[in-house]
Structures are given as structure tokens and as C-alpha cells.
């Protein structure tokens, strides 16, 4: 069993079960053997992804072995972030309903809970329109992927105007934690904003709360993989 291929399967299955991915969205893992390569499924619904669907890609976003399979048109999100961020080992791009309102309005995504501090204080927003004008709102080439990667900068999360979000982490358990709890934070903030003025964390509180223990990060992964009856041995 290839560890990274298994991690790609686990991430896809967990993030579907937690309401982040549906028929669309994708997750990838960088190769441990060759940091210039990464593993990502062929174009496939995340819940259906199995190890045999996972392909190896290079930093141009091309499959290492020629294939006739359909590929995700947005694989350049992954290749360009891995190129720009050597510390990033795994990436998820999604269009979760909890996050979308913050991509469609000027309401700032700020932490409102301790776990929600994973968003960070200043969540960057990438707007494809600024550099690329009218597009189909997919990230379909290296230039767009690079621009998104630059907007992400050193953060864990970048929101994408009228589109969704992309998150990065140093291992699958951390990625799932950040994806799930940034979405839960967005949902809480959205629901609270319907009732009145929201009392968000301060910048200092966000910094303090955002220093998560590894044990806390692992707790979610253990639960989510167990619920699905999956083997959760990961590369972290
Ligand atoms: Mn997308």
C-alpha cells in the first residue's frame, strides 16, 4: 500500500462525510519520496475515490505516467502551491456551503470559537477577476494557480471570490482539522450574524487560540476515520 495514495483516499472520504466535499472539490498529498511530485485522484467524485484512482503528478500539473483518464481541470491549484510552499505536504480545495457566503459578500471571516481560530486573523481573499478578468471561475492553468498560491502566502487558508476555498497543512490530520473547523467557524459566524452583532475573537486571542496541540489535531482525525471504518495510519 502506498501511504500517500491511502492518505488521499482517507482525506476525500472524511471530508465528504464532514460535509465539505460533495461531487466536486479535491484533496492531494505531496510525495514523501520526491517532493517535486504529488498524489491526486483522477477526475472523480471524492466519495468514490479509491487507491487505484489516485495518480502521481509533477509540478507542471502533468501526470507522471501518461493516462487516458480525465483529470481535474483545477489540478494547477495543487502543483503551484506545492511549488511555492515547500512546507506544505497536503492541500484541499472545496466549495463547502458553510464557506461560500464569505466568498460572496464583504463579511469578514473572523474566529468566533477556539477551534475556529484555525482561520487566522487575516484570511486572504483571491479574486481571479483582478488579474484574469472574465473567466469560468475554475483554476485551469499554471498562471491562475500561481496567482492563487501567491495570495495564500504563508497562511493556511485562502478564500476564493465567487468560488470556494483552498487550505494547506503539513499532514492529513492537520488538513482535515483546519478544513472542518474553518467551515464550522464560518457556519457559526453566519448563523450568529442573523441574530445580531457578533462578538468575534481579537487578533491576540486568535493568535493564542490558534496554537493547537498535536493531540487536539489528531483527535478529529481518529474520530472521523473510525466513524467510516477506515484505517487511519497516516504519514504525519
Ligand atoms: Mn473549484
JSON list of C-alpha atoms and ligand atoms in Angstrom, two decimals:
[
{"chain": "A", "resi": 1, "resn": "UNK", "atom": "CA", "xyz": [0.00, 0.00, 0.00]},
{"chain": "A", "resi": 2, "resn": "UNK", "atom": "CA", "xyz": [1.28, 3.43, -0.90]},
{"chain": "A", "resi": 3, "resn": "UNK", "atom": "CA", "xyz": [0.95, 5.73, 2.11]},
{"chain": "A", "resi": 4, "resn": "UNK", "atom": "CA", "xyz": [0.20, 8.89, 0.14]},
{"chain": "A", "resi": 5, "resn": "UNK", "atom": "CA", "xyz": [-2.40, 7.20, -2.07]},
{"chain": "A", "resi": 6, "resn": "UNK", "atom": "CA", "xyz": [-4.12, 5.91, 1.05]},
{"chain": "A", "resi": 7, "resn": "UNK", "atom": "CA", "xyz": [-3.99, 9.38, 2.62]},
{"chain": "A", "resi": 8, "resn": "UNK", "atom": "CA", "xyz": [-5.65, 10.86, -0.49]},
{"chain": "A", "resi": 9, "resn": "UNK", "atom": "CA", "xyz": [-8.46, 8.30, -0.17]},
{"chain": "A", "resi": 10, "resn": "UNK", "atom": "CA", "xyz": [-8.87, 8.99, 3.57]},
{"chain": "A", "resi": 11, "resn": "UNK", "atom": "CA", "xyz": [-8.97, 12.77, 3.07]},
{"chain": "A", "resi": 12, "resn": "UNK", "atom": "CA", "xyz": [-11.58, 12.50, 0.32]},
{"chain": "A", "resi": 13, "resn": "UNK", "atom": "CA", "xyz": [-13.80, 10.16, 2.34]},
{"chain": "A", "resi": 14, "resn": "UNK", "atom": "CA", "xyz": [-13.50, 12.09, 5.62]},
{"chain": "A", "resi": 15, "resn": "UNK", "atom": "CA", "xyz": [-14.14, 15.48, 4.02]},
{"chain": "A", "resi": 16, "resn": "UNK", "atom": "CA", "xyz": [-17.24, 14.18, 2.23]},
{"chain": "A", "resi": 17, "resn": "UNK", "atom": "CA", "xyz": [-18.57, 12.71, 5.49]},
{"chain": "A", "resi": 18, "resn": "UNK", "atom": "CA", "xyz": [-17.95, 16.01, 7.29]},
{"chain": "A", "resi": 19, "resn": "UNK", "atom": "CA", "xyz": [-19.94, 17.99, 4.69]},
{"chain": "A", "resi": 20, "resn": "UNK", "atom": "CA", "xyz": [-17.03, 19.72, 2.95]},
{"chain": "A", "resi": 21, "resn": "UNK", "atom": "CA", "xyz": [-16.73, 17.91, -0.40]},
{"chain": "A", "resi": 22, "resn": "UNK", "atom": "CA", "xyz": [-19.66, 16.70, -2.50]},
{"chain": "A", "resi": 23, "resn": "UNK", "atom": "CA", "xyz": [-19.44, 15.69, -6.15]},
{"chain": "A", "resi": 24, "resn": "UNK", "atom": "CA", "xyz": [-16.72, 18.33, -6.50]},
{"chain": "A", "resi": 25, "resn": "UNK", "atom": "CA", "xyz": [-13.62, 19.51, -4.67]},
{"chain": "A", "resi": 26, "resn": "UNK", "atom": "CA", "xyz": [-10.38, 17.56, -4.25]},
{"chain": "A", "resi": 27, "resn": "UNK", "atom": "CA", "xyz": [-7.52, 16.77, -1.88]},
{"chain": "A", "resi": 28, "resn": "UNK", "atom": "CA", "xyz": [-3.88, 15.93, -2.61]},
{"chain": "A", "resi": 29, "resn": "UNK", "atom": "CA", "xyz": [-0.76, 14.74, -0.75]},
{"chain": "A", "resi": 30, "resn": "UNK", "atom": "CA", "xyz": [2.87, 15.53, -1.65]},
{"chain": "A", "resi": 31, "resn": "UNK", "atom": "CA", "xyz": [5.14, 12.57, -2.38]},
{"chain": "A", "resi": 32, "resn": "UNK", "atom": "CA", "xyz": [7.44, 11.69, 0.52]},
{"chain": "A", "resi": 33, "resn": "UNK", "atom": "CA", "xyz": [9.94, 10.11, -1.88]},
{"chain": "A", "resi": 34, "resn": "UNK", "atom": "CA", "xyz": [10.04, 13.02, -4.35]},
{"chain": "A", "resi": 35, "resn": "UNK", "atom": "CA", "xyz": [8.97, 16.48, -3.11]},
{"chain": "A", "resi": 36, "resn": "UNK", "atom": "CA", "xyz": [8.58, 17.54, -6.75]},
{"chain": "A", "resi": 37, "resn": "UNK", "atom": "CA", "xyz": [5.59, 15.24, -7.13]},
{"chain": "A", "resi": 38, "resn": "UNK", "atom": "CA", "xyz": [2.16, 14.87, -5.55]},
{"chain": "A", "resi": 39, "resn": "UNK", "atom": "CA", "xyz": [-0.76, 12.44, -5.48]},
{"chain": "A", "resi": 40, "resn": "UNK", "atom": "CA", "xyz": [-4.29, 13.41, -6.56]},
{"chain": "A", "resi": 41, "resn": "UNK", "atom": "CA", "xyz": [-7.27, 11.42, -7.81]},
{"chain": "A", "resi": 42, "resn": "UNK", "atom": "CA", "xyz": [-8.28, 11.30, -11.44]},
{"chain": "A", "resi": 43, "resn": "UNK", "atom": "CA", "xyz": [-11.39, 13.42, -12.05]},
{"chain": "A", "resi": 44, "resn": "UNK", "atom": "CA", "xyz": [-13.83, 11.57, -9.82]},
{"chain": "A", "resi": 45, "resn": "UNK", "atom": "CA", "xyz": [-16.43, 12.24, -7.11]},
{"chain": "A", "resi": 46, "resn": "UNK", "atom": "CA", "xyz": [-14.50, 12.35, -3.81]},
{"chain": "A", "resi": 47, "resn": "UNK", "atom": "CA", "xyz": [-16.65, 9.75, -2.05]},
{"chain": "A", "resi": 48, "resn": "UNK", "atom": "CA", "xyz": [-15.89, 7.25, -4.82]},
{"chain": "A", "resi": 49, "resn": "UNK", "atom": "CA", "xyz": [-12.10, 7.74, -4.81]},
{"chain": "A", "resi": 50, "resn": "UNK", "atom": "CA", "xyz": [-10.11, 4.55, -4.21]},
{"chain": "A", "resi": 51, "resn": "UNK", "atom": "CA", "xyz": [-6.37, 3.96, -4.30]},
{"chain": "A", "resi": 52, "resn": "UNK", "atom": "CA", "xyz": [-6.46, 2.85, -7.93]},
{"chain": "A", "resi": 53, "resn": "UNK", "atom": "CA", "xyz": [-7.95, 6.26, -8.87]},
{"chain": "A", "resi": 54, "resn": "UNK", "atom": "CA", "xyz": [-5.03, 8.19, -7.37]},
{"chain": "A", "resi": 55, "resn": "UNK", "atom": "CA", "xyz": [-2.40, 9.37, -9.88]},
{"chain": "A", "resi": 56, "resn": "UNK", "atom": "CA", "xyz": [1.04, 10.89, -9.40]},
{"chain": "A", "resi": 57, "resn": "UNK", "atom": "CA", "xyz": [1.61, 14.39, -10.82]},
{"chain": "A", "resi": 58, "resn": "UNK", "atom": "CA", "xyz": [4.64, 16.60, -11.41]},
{"chain": "A", "resi": 59, "resn": "UNK", "atom": "CA", "xyz": [5.00, 20.29, -10.64]},
{"chain": "A", "resi": 60, "resn": "UNK", "atom": "CA", "xyz": [3.62, 21.23, -14.07]},
{"chain": "A", "resi": 61, "resn": "UNK", "atom": "CA", "xyz": [0.36, 19.53, -13.09]},
{"chain": "A", "resi": 62, "resn": "UNK", "atom": "CA", "xyz": [1.01, 16.70, -15.59]},
{"chain": "A", "resi": 63, "resn": "UNK", "atom": "CA", "xyz": [0.57, 13.02, -14.69]},
{"chain": "A", "resi": 64, "resn": "UNK", "atom": "CA", "xyz": [3.95, 11.30, -14.28]},
{"chain": "A", "resi": 65, "resn": "UNK", "atom": "CA", "xyz": [2.70, 8.31, -16.27]},
{"chain": "A", "resi": 66, "resn": "UNK", "atom": "CA", "xyz": [0.62, 9.05, -19.38]},
{"chain": "A", "resi": 67, "resn": "UNK", "atom": "CA", "xyz": [-3.05, 8.30, -18.83]},
{"chain": "A", "resi": 68, "resn": "UNK", "atom": "CA", "xyz": [-6.30, 8.40, -20.78]},
{"chain": "A", "resi": 69, "resn": "UNK", "atom": "CA", "xyz": [-8.24, 9.19, -17.59]},
{"chain": "A", "resi": 70, "resn": "UNK", "atom": "CA", "xyz": [-9.99, 12.53, -17.21]},
{"chain": "A", "resi": 71, "resn": "UNK", "atom": "CA", "xyz": [-8.08, 14.84, -14.88]},
{"chain": "A", "resi": 72, "resn": "UNK", "atom": "CA", "xyz": [-9.30, 17.58, -12.54]},
{"chain": "A", "resi": 73, "resn": "UNK", "atom": "CA", "xyz": [-9.04, 20.84, -14.50]},
{"chain": "A", "resi": 74, "resn": "UNK", "atom": "CA", "xyz": [-8.10, 22.54, -11.22]},
{"chain": "A", "resi": 75, "resn": "UNK", "atom": "CA", "xyz": [-5.00, 20.39, -10.51]},
{"chain": "A", "resi": 76, "resn": "UNK", "atom": "CA", "xyz": [-2.89, 23.56, -11.01]},
{"chain": "A", "resi": 77, "resn": "UNK", "atom": "CA", "xyz": [-4.09, 24.73, -7.59]},
{"chain": "A", "resi": 78, "resn": "UNK", "atom": "CA", "xyz": [-2.08, 21.85, -6.15]},
{"chain": "A", "resi": 79, "resn": "UNK", "atom": "CA", "xyz": [1.02, 21.99, -8.37]},
{"chain": "A", "resi": 80, "resn": "UNK", "atom": "CA", "xyz": [1.52, 25.74, -7.95]},
{"chain": "A", "resi": 81, "resn": "UNK", "atom": "CA", "xyz": [1.05, 25.74, -4.16]},
{"chain": "A", "resi": 82, "resn": "UNK", "atom": "CA", "xyz": [3.46, 22.81, -3.73]},
{"chain": "A", "resi": 83, "resn": "UNK", "atom": "CA", "xyz": [5.99, 24.72, -5.84]},
{"chain": "A", "resi": 84, "resn": "UNK", "atom": "CA", "xyz": [5.70, 27.93, -3.83]},
{"chain": "A", "resi": 85, "resn": "UNK", "atom": "CA", "xyz": [5.34, 26.37, -0.35]},
{"chain": "A", "resi": 86, "resn": "UNK", "atom": "CA", "xyz": [7.96, 23.66, 0.41]},
{"chain": "A", "resi": 87, "resn": "UNK", "atom": "CA", "xyz": [6.43, 23.26, 3.90]},
{"chain": "A", "resi": 88, "resn": "UNK", "atom": "CA", "xyz": [3.03, 22.23, 2.52]},
{"chain": "A", "resi": 89, "resn": "UNK", "atom": "CA", "xyz": [2.51, 18.45, 2.38]},
{"chain": "A", "resi": 90, "resn": "UNK", "atom": "CA", "xyz": [-1.23, 18.28, 1.66]},
{"chain": "A", "resi": 91, "resn": "UNK", "atom": "CA", "xyz": [-3.91, 20.52, 0.08]},
{"chain": "A", "resi": 92, "resn": "UNK", "atom": "CA", "xyz": [-7.72, 20.61, -0.13]},
{"chain": "A", "resi": 93, "resn": "UNK", "atom": "CA", "xyz": [-9.80, 22.75, -2.46]},
{"chain": "A", "resi": 94, "resn": "UNK", "atom": "CA", "xyz": [-13.55, 22.89, -1.80]},
{"chain": "A", "resi": 95, "resn": "UNK", "atom": "CA", "xyz": [-16.79, 24.80, -2.26]},
{"chain": "A", "resi": 96, "resn": "UNK", "atom": "CA", "xyz": [-18.42, 24.00, 1.10]},
{"chain": "A", "resi": 97, "resn": "UNK", "atom": "CA", "xyz": [-21.76, 25.77, 1.65]},
{"chain": "A", "resi": 98, "resn": "UNK", "atom": "CA", "xyz": [-20.56, 26.99, 5.06]},
{"chain": "A", "resi": 99, "resn": "UNK", "atom": "CA", "xyz": [-17.72, 28.95, 3.47]},
{"chain": "A", "resi": 100, "resn": "UNK", "atom": "CA", "xyz": [-19.40, 30.29, 0.32]},
{"chain": "A", "resi": 101, "resn": "UNK", "atom": "CA", "xyz": [-21.29, 33.21, 1.91]},
{"chain": "A", "resi": 102, "resn": "UNK", "atom": "CA", "xyz": [-17.90, 34.68, 2.86]},
{"chain": "A", "resi": 103, "resn": "UNK", "atom": "CA", "xyz": [-16.74, 34.41, -0.76]},
{"chain": "A", "resi": 104, "resn": "UNK", "atom": "CA", "xyz": [-19.84, 36.24, -1.98]},
{"chain": "A", "resi": 105, "resn": "UNK", "atom": "CA", "xyz": [-20.04, 39.18, 0.43]},
{"chain": "A", "resi": 106, "resn": "UNK", "atom": "CA", "xyz": [-17.75, 41.58, 2.29]},
{"chain": "A", "resi": 107, "resn": "UNK", "atom": "CA", "xyz": [-18.49, 39.92, 5.65]},
{"chain": "A", "resi": 108, "resn": "UNK", "atom": "CA", "xyz": [-15.01, 39.15, 7.04]},
{"chain": "A", "resi": 109, "resn": "UNK", "atom": "CA", "xyz": [-14.33, 35.58, 8.17]},
{"chain": "A", "resi": 110, "resn": "UNK", "atom": "CA", "xyz": [-13.09, 36.05, 11.76]},
{"chain": "A", "resi": 111, "resn": "UNK", "atom": "CA", "xyz": [-12.70, 33.44, 14.51]},
{"chain": "A", "resi": 112, "resn": "UNK", "atom": "CA", "xyz": [-15.65, 33.11, 16.89]},
{"chain": "A", "resi": 113, "resn": "UNK", "atom": "CA", "xyz": [-14.56, 29.93, 18.69]},
{"chain": "A", "resi": 114, "resn": "UNK", "atom": "CA", "xyz": [-11.28, 28.45, 19.94]},
{"chain": "A", "resi": 115, "resn": "UNK", "atom": "CA", "xyz": [-11.17, 25.80, 17.22]},
{"chain": "A", "resi": 116, "resn": "UNK", "atom": "CA", "xyz": [-12.29, 28.40, 14.70]},
{"chain": "A", "resi": 117, "resn": "UNK", "atom": "CA", "xyz": [-9.01, 30.24, 15.29]},
{"chain": "A", "resi": 118, "resn": "UNK", "atom": "CA", "xyz": [-7.58, 27.95, 12.63]},
{"chain": "A", "resi": 119, "resn": "UNK", "atom": "CA", "xyz": [-8.77, 30.58, 10.12]},
{"chain": "A", "resi": 120, "resn": "UNK", "atom": "CA", "xyz": [-6.15, 33.02, 11.41]},
{"chain": "A", "resi": 121, "resn": "UNK", "atom": "CA", "xyz": [-6.84, 36.71, 11.89]},
{"chain": "A", "resi": 122, "resn": "UNK", "atom": "CA", "xyz": [-6.46, 37.95, 8.32]},
{"chain": "A", "resi": 123, "resn": "UNK", "atom": "CA", "xyz": [-7.89, 35.46, 5.87]},
{"chain": "A", "resi": 124, "resn": "UNK", "atom": "CA", "xyz": [-6.62, 36.30, 2.38]},
{"chain": "A", "resi": 125, "resn": "UNK", "atom": "CA", "xyz": [-9.15, 36.57, -0.45]},
{"chain": "A", "resi": 126, "resn": "UNK", "atom": "CA", "xyz": [-8.13, 35.69, -4.01]},
{"chain": "A", "resi": 127, "resn": "UNK", "atom": "CA", "xyz": [-10.21, 37.27, -6.78]},
{"chain": "A", "resi": 128, "resn": "UNK", "atom": "CA", "xyz": [-9.46, 35.77, -10.20]},
{"chain": "A", "resi": 129, "resn": "UNK", "atom": "CA", "xyz": [-11.13, 38.79, -11.80]},
{"chain": "A", "resi": 130, "resn": "UNK", "atom": "CA", "xyz": [-8.37, 41.17, -10.68]},
{"chain": "A", "resi": 131, "resn": "UNK", "atom": "CA", "xyz": [-5.68, 39.65, -12.87]},
{"chain": "A", "resi": 132, "resn": "UNK", "atom": "CA", "xyz": [-7.55, 37.44, -15.31]},
{"chain": "A", "resi": 133, "resn": "UNK", "atom": "CA", "xyz": [-10.79, 39.36, -15.97]},
{"chain": "A", "resi": 134, "resn": "UNK", "atom": "CA", "xyz": [-13.77, 37.28, -17.01]},
{"chain": "A", "resi": 135, "resn": "UNK", "atom": "CA", "xyz": [-13.10, 33.54, -16.55]},
{"chain": "A", "resi": 136, "resn": "UNK", "atom": "CA", "xyz": [-15.19, 30.41, -15.99]},
{"chain": "A", "resi": 137, "resn": "UNK", "atom": "CA", "xyz": [-14.21, 30.59, -12.30]},
{"chain": "A", "resi": 138, "resn": "UNK", "atom": "CA", "xyz": [-12.15, 27.42, -12.41]},
{"chain": "A", "resi": 139, "resn": "UNK", "atom": "CA", "xyz": [-8.38, 27.45, -11.85]},
{"chain": "A", "resi": 140, "resn": "UNK", "atom": "CA", "xyz": [-7.41, 25.83, -15.14]},
{"chain": "A", "resi": 141, "resn": "UNK", "atom": "CA", "xyz": [-3.78, 26.79, -15.78]},
{"chain": "A", "resi": 142, "resn": "UNK", "atom": "CA", "xyz": [-0.46, 27.39, -14.03]},
{"chain": "A", "resi": 143, "resn": "UNK", "atom": "CA", "xyz": [-0.73, 31.20, -14.22]},
{"chain": "A", "resi": 144, "resn": "UNK", "atom": "CA", "xyz": [-4.00, 31.19, -12.28]},
{"chain": "A", "resi": 145, "resn": "UNK", "atom": "CA", "xyz": [-2.68, 28.58, -9.85]},
{"chain": "A", "resi": 146, "resn": "UNK", "atom": "CA", "xyz": [0.44, 30.65, -9.22]},
{"chain": "A", "resi": 147, "resn": "UNK", "atom": "CA", "xyz": [-1.62, 33.78, -8.56]},
{"chain": "A", "resi": 148, "resn": "UNK", "atom": "CA", "xyz": [-3.77, 31.85, -6.08]},
{"chain": "A", "resi": 149, "resn": "UNK", "atom": "CA", "xyz": [-0.65, 30.42, -4.39]},
{"chain": "A", "resi": 150, "resn": "UNK", "atom": "CA", "xyz": [0.77, 33.93, -4.03]},
{"chain": "A", "resi": 151, "resn": "UNK", "atom": "CA", "xyz": [-2.50, 35.13, -2.47]},
{"chain": "A", "resi": 152, "resn": "UNK", "atom": "CA", "xyz": [-2.35, 32.24, 0.00]},
{"chain": "A", "resi": 153, "resn": "UNK", "atom": "CA", "xyz": [1.14, 33.39, 1.00]},
{"chain": "A", "resi": 154, "resn": "UNK", "atom": "CA", "xyz": [2.13, 31.95, 4.39]},
{"chain": "A", "resi": 155, "resn": "UNK", "atom": "CA", "xyz": [-1.48, 31.32, 5.50]},
{"chain": "A", "resi": 156, "resn": "UNK", "atom": "CA", "xyz": [-3.30, 28.01, 5.93]},
{"chain": "A", "resi": 157, "resn": "UNK", "atom": "CA", "xyz": [-6.45, 29.20, 4.17]},
{"chain": "A", "resi": 158, "resn": "UNK", "atom": "CA", "xyz": [-7.25, 31.36, 1.17]},
{"chain": "A", "resi": 159, "resn": "UNK", "atom": "CA", "xyz": [-10.82, 32.22, 0.23]},
{"chain": "A", "resi": 160, "resn": "UNK", "atom": "CA", "xyz": [-11.63, 32.45, -3.48]},
{"chain": "A", "resi": 161, "resn": "UNK", "atom": "CA", "xyz": [-14.11, 35.11, -4.62]},
{"chain": "A", "resi": 162, "resn": "UNK", "atom": "CA", "xyz": [-17.37, 33.64, -6.03]},
{"chain": "A", "resi": 163, "resn": "UNK", "atom": "CA", "xyz": [-15.76, 30.19, -5.89]},
{"chain": "A", "resi": 164, "resn": "UNK", "atom": "CA", "xyz": [-14.67, 28.49, -2.63]},
{"chain": "A", "resi": 165, "resn": "UNK", "atom": "CA", "xyz": [-11.57, 27.92, -0.52]},
{"chain": "A", "resi": 166, "resn": "UNK", "atom": "CA", "xyz": [-8.17, 26.26, -0.58]},
{"chain": "A", "resi": 167, "resn": "UNK", "atom": "CA", "xyz": [-6.39, 25.03, 2.57]},
{"chain": "A", "resi": 168, "resn": "UNK", "atom": "CA", "xyz": [-2.92, 23.63, 3.22]},
{"chain": "A", "resi": 169, "resn": "UNK", "atom": "CA", "xyz": [-1.24, 21.72, 6.05]},
{"chain": "A", "resi": 170, "resn": "UNK", "atom": "CA", "xyz": [1.81, 19.67, 6.97]},
{"chain": "A", "resi": 171, "resn": "UNK", "atom": "CA", "xyz": [-0.07, 16.35, 7.29]},
{"chain": "A", "resi": 172, "resn": "UNK", "atom": "CA", "xyz": [-3.53, 14.88, 6.55]},
{"chain": "A", "resi": 173, "resn": "UNK", "atom": "CA", "xyz": [-4.81, 15.03, 10.14]},
{"chain": "A", "resi": 174, "resn": "UNK", "atom": "CA", "xyz": [-3.94, 18.73, 10.35]},
{"chain": "A", "resi": 175, "resn": "UNK", "atom": "CA", "xyz": [-5.52, 19.42, 6.96]},
{"chain": "A", "resi": 176, "resn": "UNK", "atom": "CA", "xyz": [-8.80, 17.74, 7.93]},
{"chain": "A", "resi": 177, "resn": "UNK", "atom": "CA", "xyz": [-8.80, 19.63, 11.24]},
{"chain": "A", "resi": 178, "resn": "UNK", "atom": "CA", "xyz": [-8.27, 23.01, 9.54]},
{"chain": "A", "resi": 179, "resn": "UNK", "atom": "CA", "xyz": [-10.79, 22.34, 6.77]},
{"chain": "A", "resi": 180, "resn": "UNK", "atom": "CA", "xyz": [-13.52, 21.11, 9.12]},
{"chain": "A", "resi": 181, "resn": "UNK", "atom": "CA", "xyz": [-13.09, 23.74, 11.84]},
{"chain": "A", "resi": 182, "resn": "UNK", "atom": "CA", "xyz": [-12.72, 26.70, 9.47]},
{"chain": "A", "resi": 183, "resn": "UNK", "atom": "CA", "xyz": [-16.05, 25.63, 7.94]},
{"chain": "A", "resi": 184, "resn": "UNK", "atom": "CA", "xyz": [-17.69, 25.19, 11.36]},
{"chain": "A", "resi": 185, "resn": "UNK", "atom": "CA", "xyz": [-16.41, 28.63, 12.35]},
{"chain": "A", "resi": 186, "resn": "UNK", "atom": "CA", "xyz": [-17.89, 30.14, 9.19]},
{"chain": "A", "resi": 187, "resn": "UNK", "atom": "CA", "xyz": [-21.22, 28.44, 9.89]},
{"chain": "A", "resi": 188, "resn": "UNK", "atom": "CA", "xyz": [-21.28, 29.75, 13.48]},
{"chain": "A", "resi": 189, "resn": "UNK", "atom": "CA", "xyz": [-20.37, 33.26, 12.41]},
{"chain": "A", "resi": 190, "resn": "UNK", "atom": "CA", "xyz": [-23.00, 33.25, 9.68]},
{"chain": "A", "resi": 191, "resn": "UNK", "atom": "CA", "xyz": [-25.75, 31.97, 12.00]},
{"chain": "A", "resi": 192, "resn": "UNK", "atom": "CA", "xyz": [-24.82, 34.41, 14.76]},
{"chain": "A", "resi": 193, "resn": "UNK", "atom": "CA", "xyz": [-24.81, 37.33, 12.30]},
{"chain": "A", "resi": 194, "resn": "UNK", "atom": "CA", "xyz": [-28.51, 36.66, 11.64]},
{"chain": "A", "resi": 195, "resn": "UNK", "atom": "CA", "xyz": [-29.26, 37.27, 15.31]},
{"chain": "A", "resi": 196, "resn": "UNK", "atom": "CA", "xyz": [-27.18, 40.37, 15.98]},
{"chain": "A", "resi": 197, "resn": "UNK", "atom": "CA", "xyz": [-23.75, 41.95, 16.18]},
{"chain": "A", "resi": 198, "resn": "UNK", "atom": "CA", "xyz": [-21.19, 39.17, 16.50]},
{"chain": "A", "resi": 199, "resn": "UNK", "atom": "CA", "xyz": [-18.56, 39.23, 19.25]},
{"chain": "A", "resi": 200, "resn": "UNK", "atom": "CA", "xyz": [-15.51, 37.84, 17.43]},
{"chain": "A", "resi": 201, "resn": "UNK", "atom": "CA", "xyz": [-12.10, 36.94, 18.86]},
{"chain": "A", "resi": 202, "resn": "UNK", "atom": "CA", "xyz": [-9.49, 39.70, 18.94]},
{"chain": "A", "resi": 203, "resn": "UNK", "atom": "CA", "xyz": [-6.25, 39.42, 16.98]},
{"chain": "A", "resi": 204, "resn": "UNK", "atom": "CA", "xyz": [-4.36, 38.46, 20.16]},
{"chain": "A", "resi": 205, "resn": "UNK", "atom": "CA", "xyz": [-6.97, 35.87, 21.12]},
{"chain": "A", "resi": 206, "resn": "UNK", "atom": "CA", "xyz": [-6.80, 34.43, 17.62]},
{"chain": "A", "resi": 207, "resn": "UNK", "atom": "CA", "xyz": [-3.02, 34.03, 17.93]},
{"chain": "A", "resi": 208, "resn": "UNK", "atom": "CA", "xyz": [-3.32, 32.38, 21.35]},
{"chain": "A", "resi": 209, "resn": "UNK", "atom": "CA", "xyz": [-6.17, 30.06, 20.40]},
{"chain": "A", "resi": 210, "resn": "UNK", "atom": "CA", "xyz": [-4.53, 29.13, 17.10]},
{"chain": "A", "resi": 211, "resn": "UNK", "atom": "CA", "xyz": [-1.62, 27.32, 18.75]},
{"chain": "A", "resi": 212, "resn": "UNK", "atom": "CA", "xyz": [-3.24, 23.91, 18.57]},
{"chain": "A", "resi": 213, "resn": "UNK", "atom": "CA", "xyz": [-1.78, 20.86, 20.31]},
{"chain": "A", "resi": 214, "resn": "UNK", "atom": "CA", "xyz": [-0.95, 17.92, 18.06]},
{"chain": "A", "resi": 215, "resn": "UNK", "atom": "CA", "xyz": [-3.17, 15.76, 20.30]},
{"chain": "A", "resi": 216, "resn": "UNK", "atom": "CA", "xyz": [-6.15, 18.03, 19.55]},
{"chain": "A", "resi": 217, "resn": "UNK", "atom": "CA", "xyz": [-5.47, 17.87, 15.83]},
{"chain": "A", "resi": 218, "resn": "UNK", "atom": "CA", "xyz": [-5.18, 14.08, 15.93]},
{"chain": "A", "resi": 219, "resn": "UNK", "atom": "CA", "xyz": [-8.42, 13.69, 17.91]},
{"chain": "A", "resi": 220, "resn": "UNK", "atom": "CA", "xyz": [-10.60, 14.74, 15.00]},
{"chain": "A", "resi": 221, "resn": "UNK", "atom": "CA", "xyz": [-8.78, 12.50, 12.52]},
{"chain": "A", "resi": 222, "resn": "UNK", "atom": "CA", "xyz": [-9.11, 9.50, 14.83]},
{"chain": "A", "resi": 223, "resn": "UNK", "atom": "CA", "xyz": [-12.83, 10.10, 15.19]},
{"chain": "A", "resi": 224, "resn": "UNK", "atom": "CA", "xyz": [-13.62, 10.79, 11.53]},
{"chain": "A", "resi": 225, "resn": "UNK", "atom": "CA", "xyz": [-11.67, 7.84, 10.15]},
{"chain": "A", "resi": 226, "resn": "UNK", "atom": "CA", "xyz": [-13.08, 5.49, 12.83]},
{"chain": "A", "resi": 227, "resn": "UNK", "atom": "CA", "xyz": [-16.65, 6.54, 12.01]},
{"chain": "A", "resi": 228, "resn": "UNK", "atom": "CA", "xyz": [-16.02, 5.49, 8.42]},
{"chain": "A", "resi": 229, "resn": "UNK", "atom": "CA", "xyz": [-14.35, 2.23, 9.44]},
{"chain": "A", "resi": 230, "resn": "UNK", "atom": "CA", "xyz": [-11.14, 3.31, 7.70]},
{"chain": "A", "resi": 231, "resn": "UNK", "atom": "CA", "xyz": [-7.54, 2.50, 8.58]},
{"chain": "A", "resi": 232, "resn": "UNK", "atom": "CA", "xyz": [-6.17, 5.84, 9.75]},
{"chain": "A", "resi": 233, "resn": "UNK", "atom": "CA", "xyz": [-2.46, 5.17, 9.63]},
{"chain": "A", "resi": 234, "resn": "UNK", "atom": "CA", "xyz": [-1.10, 8.35, 8.06]},
{"chain": "A", "resi": 235, "resn": "UNK", "atom": "CA", "xyz": [2.19, 9.85, 7.09]},
{"chain": "A", "resi": 236, "resn": "UNK", "atom": "CA", "xyz": [2.13, 12.57, 9.76]},
{"chain": "B", "resi": 1, "resn": "LIG", "atom": "MN1", "xyz": [-13.23, 24.86, -7.60]}
]
